[in-house]
mmCIF file of C-alpha atoms in Angstrom:
data_model
loop_
_atom_site.group_PDB
_atom_site.id
_atom_site.type_symbol
_atom_site.label_atom_id
_atom_site.label_comp_id
_atom_site.label_asym_id
_atom_site.label_seq_id
_atom_site.Cartn_x
_atom_site.Cartn_y
_atom_site.Cartn_z
ATOM 1 C CA GLN A 1 -140.256 92.275 128.262
ATOM 2 C CA VAL A 2 -139.667 91.407 124.742
ATOM 3 C CA GLN A 3 -136.377 92.215 122.941
ATOM 4 C CA LEU A 4 -135.737 92.375 119.272
ATOM 5 C CA VAL A 5 -132.153 92.233 117.887
ATOM 6 C CA GLU A 6 -131.509 92.629 114.155
ATOM 7 C CA SER A 7 -128.364 91.507 112.394
ATOM 8 C CA GLY A 8 -127.107 91.020 108.893
ATOM 9 C CA GLY A 9 -126.805 94.534 107.611
ATOM 10 C CA GLY A 10 -123.762 95.831 105.886
ATOM 11 C CA LEU A 11 -122.449 97.116 102.645
ATOM 12 C CA VAL A 12 -123.363 95.588 99.408
ATOM 13 C CA GLN A 13 -123.187 96.703 95.733
ATOM 14 C CA ALA A 14 -126.264 97.345 93.610
ATOM 15 C CA GLY A 15 -127.763 94.063 92.323
ATOM 16 C CA GLY A 16 -126.511 92.191 95.374
ATOM 17 C CA SER A 17 -128.261 90.526 98.269
ATOM 18 C CA LEU A 18 -128.499 90.499 102.022
ATOM 19 C CA ARG A 19 -130.479 88.657 104.534
ATOM 20 C CA LEU A 20 -131.413 90.401 107.734
ATOM 21 C CA SER A 21 -132.328 88.462 110.901
ATOM 22 C CA CYS A 22 -134.504 89.481 113.927
ATOM 23 C CA ALA A 23 -133.966 87.388 116.953
ATOM 24 C CA ALA A 24 -136.799 87.723 119.670
ATOM 25 C CA SER A 25 -136.669 86.959 123.257
ATOM 26 C CA GLY A 26 -138.798 87.564 126.333
ATOM 27 C CA SER A 27 -142.099 86.853 124.808
ATOM 28 C CA THR A 28 -143.980 84.278 122.725
ATOM 29 C CA PHE A 29 -142.834 84.865 119.267
ATOM 30 C CA SER A 30 -145.442 82.915 117.384
ATOM 31 C CA THR A 31 -148.235 85.171 118.716
ATOM 32 C CA ALA A 32 -146.862 88.309 117.153
ATOM 33 C CA VAL A 33 -147.137 89.798 113.792
ATOM 34 C CA MET A 34 -143.668 90.656 112.577
ATOM 35 C CA ALA A 35 -142.649 93.388 110.261
ATOM 36 C CA TRP A 36 -139.746 95.212 108.818
ATOM 37 C CA PHE A 37 -139.449 99.032 108.458
ATOM 38 C CA ARG A 38 -136.654 101.193 107.120
ATOM 39 C CA GLN A 39 -135.648 104.733 107.417
ATOM 40 C CA GLY A 40 -133.282 106.353 104.912
ATOM 41 C CA PRO A 41 -131.244 109.481 105.549
ATOM 42 C CA GLY A 42 -133.573 112.560 105.746
ATOM 43 C CA LYS A 43 -136.553 110.393 105.296
ATOM 44 C CA GLU A 44 -139.632 109.260 107.359
ATOM 45 C CA ARG A 45 -139.667 105.614 108.476
ATOM 46 C CA GLU A 46 -141.518 103.520 105.987
ATOM 47 C CA PHE A 47 -143.149 100.107 105.946
ATOM 48 C CA VAL A 48 -141.272 97.348 104.085
ATOM 49 C CA ALA A 49 -143.011 94.047 104.916
ATOM 50 C CA ARG A 50 -144.958 92.116 107.420
ATOM 51 C CA ILE A 51 -145.797 88.536 108.072
ATOM 52 C CA SER A 52 -148.647 86.919 109.957
ATOM 53 C CA ARG A 53 -148.433 84.868 113.088
ATOM 54 C CA ASN A 54 -148.376 81.551 111.242
ATOM 55 C CA GLY A 55 -146.411 82.855 108.290
ATOM 56 C CA VAL A 56 -149.202 82.266 105.820
ATOM 57 C CA SER A 57 -149.964 85.941 105.082
ATOM 58 C CA THR A 58 -147.430 88.273 103.840
ATOM 59 C CA LEU A 59 -147.489 91.915 102.679
ATOM 60 C CA TYR A 60 -144.960 94.096 100.912
ATOM 61 C CA ALA A 61 -144.423 97.710 100.130
ATOM 62 C CA ASP A 62 -144.709 98.236 96.305
ATOM 63 C CA SER A 63 -141.088 99.492 96.239
ATOM 64 C CA VAL A 64 -139.664 96.065 97.370
ATOM 65 C CA LYS A 65 -142.350 93.696 96.015
ATOM 66 C CA GLY A 66 -140.779 90.959 93.915
ATOM 67 C CA ARG A 67 -137.246 91.652 95.392
ATOM 68 C CA PHE A 68 -137.637 91.114 99.133
ATOM 69 C CA THR A 69 -139.050 88.076 100.980
ATOM 70 C CA ILE A 70 -140.128 88.060 104.572
ATOM 71 C CA SER A 71 -140.154 84.822 106.410
ATOM 72 C CA ARG A 72 -140.206 83.562 110.030
ATOM 73 C CA ASP A 73 -139.183 80.415 111.885
ATOM 74 C CA ASN A 74 -141.258 80.229 115.029
ATOM 75 C CA ALA A 75 -139.174 77.375 116.384
ATOM 76 C CA LYS A 76 -136.098 79.702 116.459
ATOM 77 C CA ASN A 77 -137.992 82.854 117.485
ATOM 78 C CA THR A 78 -136.521 84.613 114.323
ATOM 79 C CA ALA A 79 -137.883 86.538 111.574
ATOM 80 C CA TYR A 80 -135.955 87.330 108.345
ATOM 81 C CA ILE A 81 -135.995 89.418 105.362
ATOM 82 C CA GLN A 82 -134.168 88.348 102.239
ATOM 83 C CA MET A 83 -133.252 91.242 100.177
ATOM 84 C CA ASN A 84 -132.306 90.599 96.450
ATOM 85 C CA SER A 85 -131.574 92.889 93.562
ATOM 86 C CA LEU A 86 -130.752 95.673 95.930
ATOM 87 C CA LYS A 87 -130.743 99.364 94.698
ATOM 88 C CA PRO A 88 -129.088 102.435 96.107
ATOM 89 C CA GLU A 89 -132.424 103.606 97.204
ATOM 90 C CA ASP A 90 -132.707 100.654 99.554
ATOM 91 C CA THR A 91 -130.044 102.267 101.673
ATOM 92 C CA ALA A 92 -131.536 102.794 105.138
ATOM 93 C CA VAL A 93 -131.482 101.650 108.707
ATOM 94 C CA TYR A 94 -133.700 98.611 108.772
ATOM 95 C CA TYR A 95 -135.789 97.946 111.888
ATOM 96 C CA CYS A 96 -137.621 94.892 113.051
ATOM 97 C CA ALA A 97 -140.883 95.323 114.770
ATOM 98 C CA ALA A 98 -143.563 93.128 116.497
ATOM 99 C CA ARG A 99 -147.111 93.697 117.493
ATOM 100 C CA TRP A 100 -149.632 91.561 119.258
ATOM 101 C CA GLY A 101 -152.717 93.640 118.380
ATOM 102 C CA TRP A 102 -155.106 91.944 115.988
ATOM 103 C CA ALA A 103 -155.955 94.992 113.877
ATOM 104 C CA PRO A 104 -153.569 96.243 111.122
ATOM 105 C CA SER A 105 -153.844 99.774 112.687
ATOM 106 C CA ASP A 106 -152.698 98.711 115.966
ATOM 107 C CA PRO A 107 -149.314 100.131 116.958
ATOM 108 C CA TYR A 108 -146.225 97.959 116.988
ATOM 109 C CA ASP A 109 -145.342 97.059 120.551
ATOM 110 C CA ALA A 110 -141.600 96.337 120.272
ATOM 111 C CA TRP A 111 -138.803 97.518 118.121
ATOM 112 C CA GLY A 112 -135.222 96.432 117.371
ATOM 113 C CA GLN A 113 -132.220 98.734 117.566
ATOM 114 C CA GLY A 114 -131.916 98.827 113.762
ATOM 115 C CA THR A 115 -129.237 97.583 111.416
ATOM 116 C CA GLN A 116 -127.640 99.700 108.643
ATOM 117 C CA VAL A 117 -127.882 98.555 104.975
ATOM 118 C CA THR A 118 -125.845 100.561 102.559
ATOM 119 C CA VAL A 119 -126.141 99.811 98.734
ATOM 120 C CA SER A 120 -123.581 101.310 96.581
ATOM 121 C CA SER A 121 -123.912 101.930 92.819
#
């Protein structure tokens, strides 16, 4: 059974940066599409970014495009999201997710516990 564990969240001032990590165990990391989602207070969970199995293809929500960068290191079974130029509206619990389905509409199969990111103004 796969487990995903996020780390790297914390408090940061607007304009600052954070890098979140997602360590995977219990499965073949390289076969999974990895993604980041977030859920702000009183909001629905929203898509942030995803990266393909080989790391070639990436996709970002418009709200983070140009500021966030998703990456992965298959040798380390770890996915990352580098978050720059953070804004207060980026405040949320950030979740790492993995799916092994081929279609973009396939549900994500595993989720991390979430890590809090708080951006102050």
